[in-house]
Every structure is written in structure tokens, then in C-alpha cells.
mmCIF file of C-alpha atoms in Angstrom:
data_model
loop_
_atom_site.group_PDB
_atom_site.id
_atom_site.type_symbol
_atom_site.label_atom_id
_atom_site.label_comp_id
_atom_site.label_asym_id
_atom_site.label_seq_id
_atom_site.Cartn_x
_atom_site.Cartn_y
_atom_site.Cartn_z
ATOM 1 C CA UNK A 1 -274.639 -3.681 -17.266
ATOM 2 C CA UNK A 2 -276.816 -6.860 -15.259
ATOM 3 C CA UNK A 3 -275.446 -7.763 -12.414
ATOM 4 C CA UNK A 4 -277.153 -11.312 -10.207
ATOM 5 C CA UNK A 5 -275.145 -11.793 -7.432
ATOM 6 C CA UNK A 6 -273.539 -8.120 -5.295
ATOM 7 C CA UNK A 7 -271.492 -8.849 -2.288
ATOM 8 C CA UNK A 8 -271.492 -4.923 0.204
ATOM 9 C CA UNK A 9 -268.601 -5.126 2.469
ATOM 10 C CA UNK A 10 -269.880 -2.596 4.963
ATOM 11 C CA UNK A 11 -273.063 -2.205 7.061
ATOM 12 C CA UNK A 12 -272.699 0.399 8.131
ATOM 13 C CA UNK A 13 -275.425 3.569 6.379
ATOM 14 C CA UNK A 14 -273.545 3.915 3.325
ATOM 15 C CA UNK A 15 -273.384 -0.289 3.085
ATOM 16 C CA UNK A 16 -276.609 -1.080 3.933
ATOM 17 C CA UNK A 17 -278.231 2.456 2.117
ATOM 18 C CA UNK A 18 -276.377 0.474 -0.587
ATOM 19 C CA UNK A 19 -277.778 -2.884 -0.013
ATOM 20 C CA UNK A 20 -280.850 -1.850 -0.068
ATOM 21 C CA UNK A 21 -281.142 0.271 -2.928
ATOM 22 C CA UNK A 22 -279.697 -2.303 -4.713
ATOM 23 C CA UNK A 23 -282.101 -5.187 -3.702
ATOM 24 C CA UNK A 24 -285.294 -3.409 -4.239
ATOM 25 C CA UNK A 25 -283.645 -2.637 -8.298
ATOM 26 C CA UNK A 26 -283.364 -6.626 -8.156
ATOM 27 C CA UNK A 27 -279.617 -7.622 -7.223
ATOM 28 C CA UNK A 28 -279.180 -10.249 -5.358
ATOM 29 C CA UNK A 29 -277.565 -8.749 -2.486
ATOM 30 C CA UNK A 30 -274.920 -9.882 0.534
ATOM 31 C CA UNK A 31 -273.541 -7.550 3.125
ATOM 32 C CA UNK A 32 -270.443 -8.679 4.656
ATOM 33 C CA UNK A 33 -270.403 -6.739 8.239
ATOM 34 C CA UNK A 34 -269.037 -8.492 11.597
ATOM 35 C CA UNK A 35 -271.778 -6.292 13.298
ATOM 36 C CA UNK A 36 -273.752 -5.066 10.903
ATOM 37 C CA UNK A 37 -275.135 -1.532 12.187
ATOM 38 C CA UNK A 38 -273.098 -0.899 14.206
ATOM 39 C CA UNK A 39 -269.343 0.741 13.730
ATOM 40 C CA UNK A 40 -268.887 4.983 12.689
ATOM 41 C CA UNK A 41 -272.706 4.869 12.617
ATOM 42 C CA UNK A 42 -273.406 3.713 15.428
ATOM 43 C CA UNK A 43 -271.886 6.452 17.184
ATOM 44 C CA UNK A 44 -273.034 9.567 14.381
ATOM 45 C CA UNK A 45 -274.745 12.196 15.489
ATOM 46 C CA UNK A 46 -277.082 12.611 12.838
ATOM 47 C CA UNK A 47 -276.701 16.002 11.345
ATOM 48 C CA UNK A 48 -277.804 16.374 7.435
ATOM 49 C CA UNK A 49 -275.508 19.390 7.346
ATOM 50 C CA UNK A 50 -273.720 20.431 3.888
ATOM 51 C CA UNK A 51 -274.610 24.313 4.637
ATOM 52 C CA UNK A 52 -273.050 24.310 7.873
ATOM 53 C CA UNK A 53 -270.526 22.072 7.199
ATOM 54 C CA UNK A 54 -269.141 24.185 4.689
ATOM 55 C CA UNK A 55 -266.047 26.656 3.870
ATOM 56 C CA UNK A 56 -264.310 28.126 0.936
ATOM 57 C CA UNK A 57 -262.266 25.524 -1.294
ATOM 58 C CA UNK A 58 -264.738 22.609 -0.463
ATOM 59 C CA UNK A 59 -267.751 23.297 -2.779
ATOM 60 C CA UNK A 60 -267.186 19.346 -4.498
ATOM 61 C CA UNK A 61 -268.538 18.199 -0.980
ATOM 62 C CA UNK A 62 -271.098 21.032 -0.338
ATOM 63 C CA UNK A 63 -272.246 20.359 -3.849
ATOM 64 C CA UNK A 64 -272.255 16.835 -3.283
ATOM 65 C CA UNK A 65 -274.018 17.329 -0.226
ATOM 66 C CA UNK A 66 -276.994 19.442 -0.996
ATOM 67 C CA UNK A 67 -277.800 16.723 -3.869
ATOM 68 C CA UNK A 68 -277.967 14.385 -1.356
ATOM 69 C CA UNK A 69 -280.084 16.640 0.874
ATOM 70 C CA UNK A 70 -282.638 16.509 -1.501
ATOM 71 C CA UNK A 71 -283.353 13.144 -2.051
ATOM 72 C CA UNK A 72 -283.363 12.662 2.431
ATOM 73 C CA UNK A 73 -287.032 13.119 2.681
ATOM 74 C CA UNK A 74 -288.199 10.631 -0.132
ATOM 75 C CA UNK A 75 -285.119 8.419 1.084
ATOM 76 C CA UNK A 76 -286.502 8.757 4.487
ATOM 77 C CA UNK A 77 -290.258 8.082 2.995
ATOM 78 C CA UNK A 78 -289.845 5.277 0.982
ATOM 79 C CA UNK A 79 -287.615 3.896 3.775
ATOM 80 C CA UNK A 80 -290.365 3.968 6.375
ATOM 81 C CA UNK A 81 -292.818 2.530 4.430
ATOM 82 C CA UNK A 82 -289.647 -0.613 3.422
ATOM 83 C CA UNK A 83 -288.269 -0.852 6.438
ATOM 84 C CA UNK A 84 -289.706 1.710 9.567
ATOM 85 C CA UNK A 85 -289.336 5.620 10.596
ATOM 86 C CA UNK A 86 -285.529 6.747 10.399
ATOM 87 C CA UNK A 87 -286.335 9.826 12.584
ATOM 88 C CA UNK A 88 -285.608 12.952 10.409
ATOM 89 C CA UNK A 89 -286.151 15.698 11.770
ATOM 90 C CA UNK A 90 -287.174 19.037 9.384
ATOM 91 C CA UNK A 91 -286.348 21.637 12.488
ATOM 92 C CA UNK A 92 -283.324 23.518 10.775
ATOM 93 C CA UNK A 93 -279.861 23.912 12.030
ATOM 94 C CA UNK A 94 -277.980 26.804 14.504
ATOM 95 C CA UNK A 95 -274.926 27.962 13.744
ATOM 96 C CA UNK A 96 -273.642 29.847 17.108
ATOM 97 C CA UNK A 97 -271.194 32.504 18.144
ATOM 98 C CA UNK A 98 -269.663 32.513 21.773
ATOM 99 C CA UNK A 99 -267.659 36.021 21.731
ATOM 100 C CA UNK A 100 -267.052 39.188 18.949
ATOM 101 C CA UNK A 101 -264.007 36.944 17.667
ATOM 102 C CA UNK A 102 -266.433 34.043 16.969
ATOM 103 C CA UNK A 103 -269.247 36.422 15.150
ATOM 104 C CA UNK A 104 -266.825 38.049 12.975
ATOM 105 C CA UNK A 105 -265.570 33.928 11.742
ATOM 106 C CA UNK A 106 -269.806 33.704 11.578
ATOM 107 C CA UNK A 107 -270.104 36.762 9.157
ATOM 108 C CA UNK A 108 -267.466 35.458 6.865
ATOM 109 C CA UNK A 109 -269.137 31.969 6.770
ATOM 110 C CA UNK A 110 -272.752 33.823 6.135
ATOM 111 C CA UNK A 111 -270.550 35.697 3.651
ATOM 112 C CA UNK A 112 -269.166 32.416 1.394
ATOM 113 C CA UNK A 113 -273.142 30.602 1.800
ATOM 114 C CA UNK A 114 -274.374 34.200 0.104
ATOM 115 C CA UNK A 115 -271.623 33.660 -2.403
ATOM 116 C CA UNK A 116 -272.668 30.812 -3.732
ATOM 117 C CA UNK A 117 -276.748 31.537 -3.387
ATOM 118 C CA UNK A 118 -277.624 29.504 0.136
ATOM 119 C CA UNK A 119 -279.694 31.707 1.987
ATOM 120 C CA UNK A 120 -279.468 31.568 6.903
ATOM 121 C CA UNK A 121 -280.057 34.213 8.639
ATOM 122 C CA UNK A 122 -278.758 35.991 11.465
ATOM 123 C CA UNK A 123 -280.286 36.588 14.130
ATOM 124 C CA UNK A 124 -278.678 38.444 17.647
ATOM 125 C CA UNK A 125 -278.456 36.113 20.912
ATOM 126 C CA UNK A 126 -281.336 37.612 22.578
ATOM 127 C CA UNK A 127 -283.761 36.033 19.604
ATOM 128 C CA UNK A 128 -281.785 33.706 19.498
ATOM 129 C CA UNK A 129 -282.875 32.519 22.944
ATOM 130 C CA UNK A 130 -286.372 33.515 22.344
ATOM 131 C CA UNK A 131 -286.506 30.792 19.436
ATOM 132 C CA UNK A 132 -284.301 28.082 21.910
ATOM 133 C CA UNK A 133 -284.371 29.078 25.258
ATOM 134 C CA UNK A 134 -280.763 28.527 27.423
ATOM 135 C CA UNK A 135 -278.689 28.771 24.341
ATOM 136 C CA UNK A 136 -275.731 30.925 25.024
ATOM 137 C CA UNK A 137 -274.663 33.497 21.642
ATOM 138 C CA UNK A 138 -273.667 36.919 20.828
ATOM 139 C CA UNK A 139 -274.770 35.913 17.460
ATOM 140 C CA UNK A 140 -275.784 33.129 15.419
ATOM 141 C CA UNK A 141 -276.877 31.984 11.700
ATOM 142 C CA UNK A 142 -279.889 30.172 11.583
ATOM 143 C CA UNK A 143 -280.208 27.470 8.929
ATOM 144 C CA UNK A 144 -283.235 25.854 8.008
ATOM 145 C CA UNK A 145 -282.159 22.827 4.628
ATOM 146 C CA UNK A 146 -279.603 22.288 7.206
ATOM 147 C CA UNK A 147 -281.662 18.869 9.238
ATOM 148 C CA UNK A 148 -280.833 15.814 11.209
ATOM 149 C CA UNK A 149 -281.641 12.081 11.537
ATOM 150 C CA UNK A 150 -281.636 9.496 14.212
ATOM 151 C CA UNK A 151 -278.822 7.779 13.725
ATOM 152 C CA UNK A 152 -279.676 5.100 15.312
ATOM 153 C CA UNK A 153 -283.730 4.788 14.758
ATOM 154 C CA UNK A 154 -282.041 4.801 10.599
ATOM 155 C CA UNK A 155 -279.600 2.008 10.694
ATOM 156 C CA UNK A 156 -282.193 -0.723 12.768
ATOM 157 C CA UNK A 157 -284.749 0.700 9.365
ATOM 158 C CA UNK A 158 -282.404 -0.218 6.394
ATOM 159 C CA UNK A 159 -281.221 -3.266 8.419
ATOM 160 C CA UNK A 160 -285.112 -4.044 8.260
ATOM 161 C CA UNK A 161 -285.642 -3.004 4.733
ATOM 162 C CA UNK A 162 -282.600 -5.253 3.627
ATOM 163 C CA UNK A 163 -283.912 -8.172 4.994
ATOM 164 C CA UNK A 164 -288.132 -6.736 4.037
ATOM 165 C CA UNK A 165 -285.919 -7.032 0.435
ATOM 166 C CA UNK A 166 -284.141 -10.142 0.014
ATOM 167 C CA UNK A 167 -280.770 -8.910 1.317
ATOM 168 C CA UNK A 168 -278.517 -11.696 3.080
ATOM 169 C CA UNK A 169 -276.300 -10.782 5.975
ATOM 170 C CA UNK A 170 -273.008 -12.609 6.989
ATOM 171 C CA UNK A 171 -271.869 -11.358 10.367
ATOM 172 C CA UNK A 172 -267.628 -11.564 9.372
ATOM 173 C CA UNK A 173 -265.054 -9.573 8.370
ATOM 174 C CA UNK A 174 -263.785 -9.204 5.224
ATOM 175 C CA UNK A 175 -259.306 -9.807 4.675
ATOM 176 C CA UNK A 176 -259.669 -9.998 0.550
ATOM 177 C CA UNK A 177 -261.293 -9.700 -2.986
ATOM 178 C CA UNK A 178 -260.851 -12.056 -5.605
ATOM 179 C CA UNK A 179 -262.828 -12.046 -8.866
ATOM 180 C CA UNK A 180 -265.646 -14.189 -8.350
ATOM 181 C CA UNK A 181 -266.015 -13.704 -4.963
ATOM 182 C CA UNK A 182 -265.082 -12.179 -1.379
ATOM 183 C CA UNK A 183 -262.540 -13.628 1.352
ATOM 184 C CA UNK A 184 -263.613 -13.672 5.020
ATOM 185 C CA UNK A 185 -262.407 -15.261 8.312
ATOM 186 C CA UNK A 186 -264.750 -18.194 7.901
ATOM 187 C CA UNK A 187 -264.700 -19.220 4.736
ATOM 188 C CA UNK A 188 -265.972 -17.152 1.357
ATOM 189 C CA UNK A 189 -268.837 -15.487 -0.435
ATOM 190 C CA UNK A 190 -269.548 -15.769 -4.184
ATOM 191 C CA UNK A 191 -270.385 -12.647 -5.957
ATOM 192 C CA UNK A 192 -270.107 -11.080 -9.283
ATOM 193 C CA UNK A 193 -269.751 -7.464 -8.333
ATOM 194 C CA UNK A 194 -267.973 -6.218 -4.989
ATOM 195 C CA UNK A 195 -268.839 -2.556 -3.195
ATOM 196 C CA UNK A 196 -266.326 -1.730 -0.747
ATOM 197 C CA UNK A 197 -268.059 0.265 1.985
ATOM 198 C CA UNK A 198 -265.760 -0.399 5.354
ATOM 199 C CA UNK A 199 -265.338 3.113 6.446
ATOM 200 C CA UNK A 200 -262.037 3.957 7.404
ATOM 201 C CA UNK A 201 -261.019 -0.040 6.716
ATOM 202 C CA UNK A 202 -262.247 -0.032 3.309
ATOM 203 C CA UNK A 203 -257.653 1.136 2.102
ATOM 204 C CA UNK A 204 -257.224 -1.998 3.874
ATOM 205 C CA UNK A 205 -258.935 -3.640 0.274
ATOM 206 C CA UNK A 206 -257.907 -1.719 -2.434
ATOM 207 C CA UNK A 207 -254.590 0.174 -2.839
ATOM 208 C CA UNK A 208 -256.833 3.372 -4.807
ATOM 209 C CA UNK A 209 -259.403 4.109 -1.379
ATOM 210 C CA UNK A 210 -256.615 6.444 0.165
ATOM 211 C CA UNK A 211 -258.684 6.210 3.303
ATOM 212 C CA UNK A 212 -257.640 6.864 7.180
ATOM 213 C CA UNK A 213 -258.966 7.203 10.584
ATOM 214 C CA UNK A 214 -259.902 9.668 12.238
ATOM 215 C CA UNK A 215 -261.248 8.458 15.522
ATOM 216 C CA UNK A 216 -264.321 11.032 17.512
ATOM 217 C CA UNK A 217 -266.669 10.630 20.719
ATOM 218 C CA UNK A 218 -269.400 11.993 21.190
ATOM 219 C CA UNK A 219 -271.781 11.427 24.334
ATOM 220 C CA UNK A 220 -275.177 11.153 25.000
ATOM 221 C CA UNK A 221 -277.736 12.266 27.566
ATOM 222 C CA UNK A 222 -280.841 13.289 29.114
ATOM 223 C CA UNK A 223 -283.131 15.942 30.418
ATOM 224 C CA UNK A 224 -283.862 15.879 34.332
ATOM 225 C CA UNK A 225 -286.923 17.587 35.342
ATOM 226 C CA UNK A 226 -284.982 20.512 36.991
ATOM 227 C CA UNK A 227 -283.397 21.633 33.610
ATOM 228 C CA UNK A 228 -284.080 22.957 30.249
ATOM 229 C CA UNK A 229 -285.256 20.635 27.684
ATOM 230 C CA UNK A 230 -282.803 20.547 24.963
ATOM 231 C CA UNK A 231 -282.720 22.708 22.285
ATOM 232 C CA UNK A 232 -284.996 22.156 19.269
ATOM 233 C CA UNK A 233 -282.979 22.195 16.521
ATOM 234 C CA UNK A 234 -279.337 21.286 15.928
ATOM 235 C CA UNK A 235 -276.768 24.018 17.885
ATOM 236 C CA UNK A 236 -273.420 23.749 16.102
ATOM 237 C CA UNK A 237 -270.704 26.076 17.523
ATOM 238 C CA UNK A 238 -266.289 26.893 17.712
ATOM 239 C CA UNK A 239 -265.214 26.981 21.561
ATOM 240 C CA UNK A 240 -261.673 27.265 21.799
ATOM 241 C CA UNK A 241 -261.095 26.610 18.275
ATOM 242 C CA UNK A 242 -263.074 22.894 19.043
ATOM 243 C CA UNK A 243 -266.501 22.188 16.915
ATOM 244 C CA UNK A 244 -269.451 21.201 18.993
ATOM 245 C CA UNK A 245 -273.079 20.559 18.021
ATOM 246 C CA UNK A 246 -275.308 19.107 20.237
ATOM 247 C CA UNK A 247 -278.447 17.286 18.314
ATOM 248 C CA UNK A 248 -281.343 16.730 20.321
ATOM 249 C CA UNK A 249 -283.722 13.747 19.938
ATOM 250 C CA UNK A 250 -287.400 12.993 19.740
ATOM 251 C CA UNK A 251 -287.391 11.004 22.659
ATOM 252 C CA UNK A 252 -285.175 13.200 24.962
ATOM 253 C CA UNK A 253 -281.911 12.805 24.830
ATOM 254 C CA UNK A 254 -279.176 14.885 23.622
ATOM 255 C CA UNK A 255 -276.162 14.009 22.239
ATOM 256 C CA UNK A 256 -273.181 16.094 21.653
ATOM 257 C CA UNK A 257 -270.115 15.861 19.710
ATOM 258 C CA UNK A 258 -267.437 16.207 18.053
ATOM 259 C CA UNK A 259 -264.317 15.571 19.007
ATOM 260 C CA UNK A 260 -261.884 14.175 16.111
ATOM 261 C CA UNK A 261 -257.965 13.828 16.117
ATOM 262 C CA UNK A 262 -255.381 10.996 14.515
ATOM 263 C CA UNK A 263 -255.282 7.888 16.514
ATOM 264 C CA UNK A 264 -255.013 5.103 14.119
ATOM 265 C CA UNK A 265 -257.529 2.382 14.888
ATOM 266 C CA UNK A 266 -257.928 3.193 18.494
ATOM 267 C CA UNK A 267 -261.784 3.227 19.771
ATOM 268 C CA UNK A 268 -261.763 3.881 23.286
ATOM 269 C CA UNK A 269 -262.902 6.478 25.134
ATOM 270 C CA UNK A 270 -260.767 8.735 26.416
ATOM 271 C CA UNK A 271 -260.455 11.829 29.765
ATOM 272 C CA UNK A 272 -259.974 13.994 27.531
ATOM 273 C CA UNK A 273 -262.369 13.892 24.548
ATOM 274 C CA UNK A 274 -265.051 13.546 27.609
ATOM 275 C CA UNK A 275 -263.796 16.638 29.306
ATOM 276 C CA UNK A 276 -263.512 18.834 26.130
ATOM 277 C CA UNK A 277 -266.690 18.048 24.999
ATOM 278 C CA UNK A 278 -268.461 18.773 28.249
ATOM 279 C CA UNK A 279 -266.395 21.975 28.731
ATOM 280 C CA UNK A 280 -267.691 23.320 25.000
ATOM 281 C CA UNK A 281 -271.654 22.421 26.044
ATOM 282 C CA UNK A 282 -271.735 24.173 28.668
ATOM 283 C CA UNK A 283 -270.516 27.197 27.038
ATOM 284 C CA UNK A 284 -272.847 26.929 24.646
ATOM 285 C CA UNK A 285 -276.187 25.884 26.699
ATOM 286 C CA UNK A 286 -274.753 26.021 30.735
ATOM 287 C CA UNK A 287 -277.921 23.805 31.919
ATOM 288 C CA UNK A 288 -276.281 20.882 30.195
ATOM 289 C CA UNK A 289 -274.714 20.667 33.374
ATOM 290 C CA UNK A 290 -278.118 19.429 34.954
ATOM 291 C CA UNK A 291 -278.608 16.353 32.198
ATOM 292 C CA UNK A 292 -277.692 12.595 32.896
ATOM 293 C CA UNK A 293 -274.860 11.100 31.245
ATOM 294 C CA UNK A 294 -276.561 7.873 29.772
ATOM 295 C CA UNK A 295 -273.334 6.879 27.377
ATOM 296 C CA UNK A 296 -269.935 7.823 25.993
ATOM 297 C CA UNK A 297 -268.363 5.912 22.738
ATOM 298 C CA UNK A 298 -265.914 7.010 19.475
ATOM 299 C CA UNK A 299 -266.062 6.064 16.528
ATOM 300 C CA UNK A 300 -263.888 5.961 13.572
ATOM 301 C CA UNK A 301 -264.884 8.323 10.467
ATOM 302 C CA UNK A 302 -263.437 7.742 7.158
ATOM 303 C CA UNK A 303 -261.526 10.907 5.740
ATOM 304 C CA UNK A 304 -259.779 11.285 2.832
ATOM 305 C CA UNK A 305 -257.070 13.877 2.099
ATOM 306 C CA UNK A 306 -259.463 15.877 -0.109
ATOM 307 C CA UNK A 307 -262.672 15.448 2.620
ATOM 308 C CA UNK A 308 -264.704 14.082 -0.357
ATOM 309 C CA UNK A 309 -265.790 10.437 -0.791
ATOM 310 C CA UNK A 310 -264.763 7.935 -3.135
ATOM 311 C CA UNK A 311 -267.925 7.316 -5.107
ATOM 312 C CA UNK A 312 -267.362 4.617 -8.314
ATOM 313 C CA UNK A 313 -266.022 1.785 -9.884
ATOM 314 C CA UNK A 314 -262.894 0.962 -9.153
ATOM 315 C CA UNK A 315 -262.038 -1.236 -12.515
ATOM 316 C CA UNK A 316 -262.553 -5.579 -12.648
ATOM 317 C CA UNK A 317 -266.322 -5.089 -10.725
ATOM 318 C CA UNK A 318 -265.107 -4.037 -7.852
ATOM 319 C CA UNK A 319 -267.086 0.058 -6.441
ATOM 320 C CA UNK A 320 -266.065 2.293 -3.954
ATOM 321 C CA UNK A 321 -268.629 3.804 -1.877
ATOM 322 C CA UNK A 322 -266.169 5.055 1.268
ATOM 323 C CA UNK A 323 -264.341 8.370 3.147
ATOM 324 C CA UNK A 324 -267.008 10.085 3.693
ATOM 325 C CA UNK A 325 -265.649 11.725 6.355
ATOM 326 C CA UNK A 326 -268.476 13.641 8.585
ATOM 327 C CA UNK A 327 -271.265 12.928 6.471
ATOM 328 C CA UNK A 328 -271.697 9.141 5.945
ATOM 329 C CA UNK A 329 -274.922 9.481 6.938
ATOM 330 C CA UNK A 330 -275.761 12.759 4.596
ATOM 331 C CA UNK A 331 -274.632 11.947 2.048
ATOM 332 C CA UNK A 332 -276.367 7.976 2.247
ATOM 333 C CA UNK A 333 -278.643 8.056 -0.141
ATOM 334 C CA UNK A 334 -276.788 9.366 -2.918
ATOM 335 C CA UNK A 335 -274.086 7.130 -2.442
ATOM 336 C CA UNK A 336 -277.067 4.592 -2.509
ATOM 337 C CA UNK A 337 -278.298 5.426 -6.534
ATOM 338 C CA UNK A 338 -275.195 6.138 -7.317
ATOM 339 C CA UNK A 339 -274.038 3.027 -7.636
ATOM 340 C CA UNK A 340 -277.452 1.027 -8.005
ATOM 341 C CA UNK A 341 -277.049 3.716 -11.006
ATOM 342 C CA UNK A 342 -273.629 2.190 -12.538
ATOM 343 C CA UNK A 343 -274.674 -1.707 -11.484
ATOM 344 C CA UNK A 344 -277.783 -0.887 -13.832
ATOM 345 C CA UNK A 345 -275.640 0.832 -16.334
ATOM 346 C CA UNK A 346 -277.245 4.480 -16.135
ATOM 347 C CA UNK A 347 -276.294 7.416 -15.443
ATOM 348 C CA UNK A 348 -275.131 8.609 -11.833
ATOM 349 C CA UNK A 349 -276.674 11.461 -10.009
ATOM 350 C CA UNK A 350 -275.064 15.214 -10.593
ATOM 351 C CA UNK A 351 -272.110 15.991 -8.683
ATOM 352 C CA UNK A 352 -270.805 12.358 -8.006
ATOM 353 C CA UNK A 353 -268.061 12.554 -11.136
ATOM 354 C CA UNK A 354 -265.950 15.175 -7.747
ATOM 355 C CA UNK A 355 -265.865 11.917 -5.763
ATOM 356 C CA UNK A 356 -263.827 9.918 -9.454
ATOM 357 C CA UNK A 357 -261.805 7.122 -7.018
ATOM 358 C CA UNK A 358 -259.527 7.228 -8.968
ATOM 359 C CA UNK A 359 -258.979 11.097 -8.826
ATOM 360 C CA UNK A 360 -255.820 10.532 -6.477
ATOM 361 C CA UNK A 361 -254.245 8.163 -7.578
ATOM 362 C CA UNK A 362 -252.889 4.898 -5.934
ATOM 363 C CA UNK A 363 -250.892 5.481 -2.612
#
């Protein structure tokens, strides 16, 4: 269909990606968000990792994530030309096992990935240390296809690209949606179509969006002259049942996550979360004890019941682009392309049908 005015509620990575792509396609776009470019996207690790996030029973998310990953190189190249370099890293990912029990779980993951046609390389701890000095493991999987991006460079580039394409920004909170307008605290935004990309708060705007917040903390650290440099690849592991990841940045920083628990809309940083992250990281990469602690922050992931996002038409001029759980940055390209295709009345990308926003029924 032909659309002139599109209101995107939410200025995180999904909302900004949708806004940029829609404006580039010729639509008149307004983003409604009290703090565009902040929120959960600002404190993300930046992993683009559908393979290392995969597990039996989650094939729908795997296929959608891989479809988006295929789009990432061209997405990054076009964004660099339009708004700035998002810091895409092609170095790949390591999944590390700290003991024999973890190694057994690693074997289960490797077998599953092989069964669905995904190639990974298994290496010993000694072989891993030759590639990544200082990383502690008895065995590991090398996953060259799982990439990473600098989330903050990405957000700044998306904002700049949107401005260049004529996207308008209303720095206000959306309080409701009515035909032809989005209500905000200070007034209203007229529109023909609304895209709900409000992350963990999307459920407040439409009953079909069963999205709940999952709190997660991250730490940002920086190597000192006396310490080992960060690993060149993203390193993932499970320490005493808790997932931990270390994502290097080009400027020498290291992003450390990822706690995950139910805490409502609480975005404060807990001492427990910081302790768990540092203790887990020390087991994987002992040199982190010598690093400078630069930042502690928390964000709210937008989680659906089945870990698959809500992407598609809700009806009455409403579209959903939310519920991406841990994979908002990963799925930004495919989500943006899907929304623009639906706005223009063309076929959405493959595997997007699994993200039908009506699949779980209304709350």
C-alpha cells in the first residue's frame, strides 16, 4: 500500500533501523521516543550470533537470525555511506568450555548445529590459547560466521542516517494509539501508519504484544598496559550455569555480560549482577582482574514467550517490530526490511512468517 506518514514508536536499534529504511524508501517518518538511541540497545553487547544462541527447539529463531545475519554486511555498508561506520567485526565467536561437564554440553551443541547444517570447528584448550592468549578452556568451538557490532557506533550511525533521510524525532513518551495519531505526554503525532518498536514497553501499547522485560547488566572494561589485550573474537561460556560473554571493541574496551532475570522495569545495577559477571569473566579470561572498570549499566530486554520476536501487521494501520529478546541488534536488518516490505505491499524476507504477531493470541 502507499503510505505517506509513518510513526515509529521506539528509538532503539529496531526503531531507528525501521525509520531509516522506511525513510530511504520514500516514506515520511517520525520517531517517538523520550531518549532515542538509548535504552536496552545502548547497553547491549553487540553480538550477532544466531548459531551460538541456537538450541534444539528454537529453529524458528535460528532461521530468522541467520536470514538477518546474511543481510548484515550490506546493511553495514549502506549505513556507513548514509550515517557512519557501525563497527561491524568479522572476527567470529568462540564458545568456551571451562571443564569436562561444559565440554559435554559443547558436544551437544556441536551435534545439533551439524544436524541443521551449520559448520563449527572444535579445538582443544591449547589450540584455543594459541589463537586467543589468556582465554581459559578445556575445549572450545570456533564459529567464524557469528559476528559482532559496536552497538553505540551503530546507534549513532542510525540516528545520523535517519536525520540525513529526513526522519523527524519527537523526544516524548507515547501514551496511546488512536486512528490517525499517536498520543504523547505533550500532545500528538499525526500519521497514517504506526510501527510499535518500543521494546519491553510494547505490551502497554497493544494487547497482542505479550512482551515482558528481562533485566540484564553489562560492564565495560579497558585493558591496562600491564594486562593482556582483549581477545580478538567474541568469547562465550557458561560459568556455573550462568552465560557469560566478552565482546571486544576496536578501541580496546571489552564489553562483559550477560546477567538475565525477572525484575520488572527496574533498570538499576545490582551488586550481585556485577559480582557474577566479574567472577564468571575471571574464570574465562583471568587477566580481566587487571582491567580498568569503565562502566556498569543495566537494560531491559524485550522477551516473548517463545523467544521469537513479533514482526508484522497487527491490523488497522498498526505494525509490530518488537520482542527480539537477546537478538535486537542481530535482527535489525531483517526486521527493518520486513516492515518496509509490508508498508509497500511487497513480500517480506524469508522466515519472517514465524514472527507473526498474532501467533500467541491476545493476552
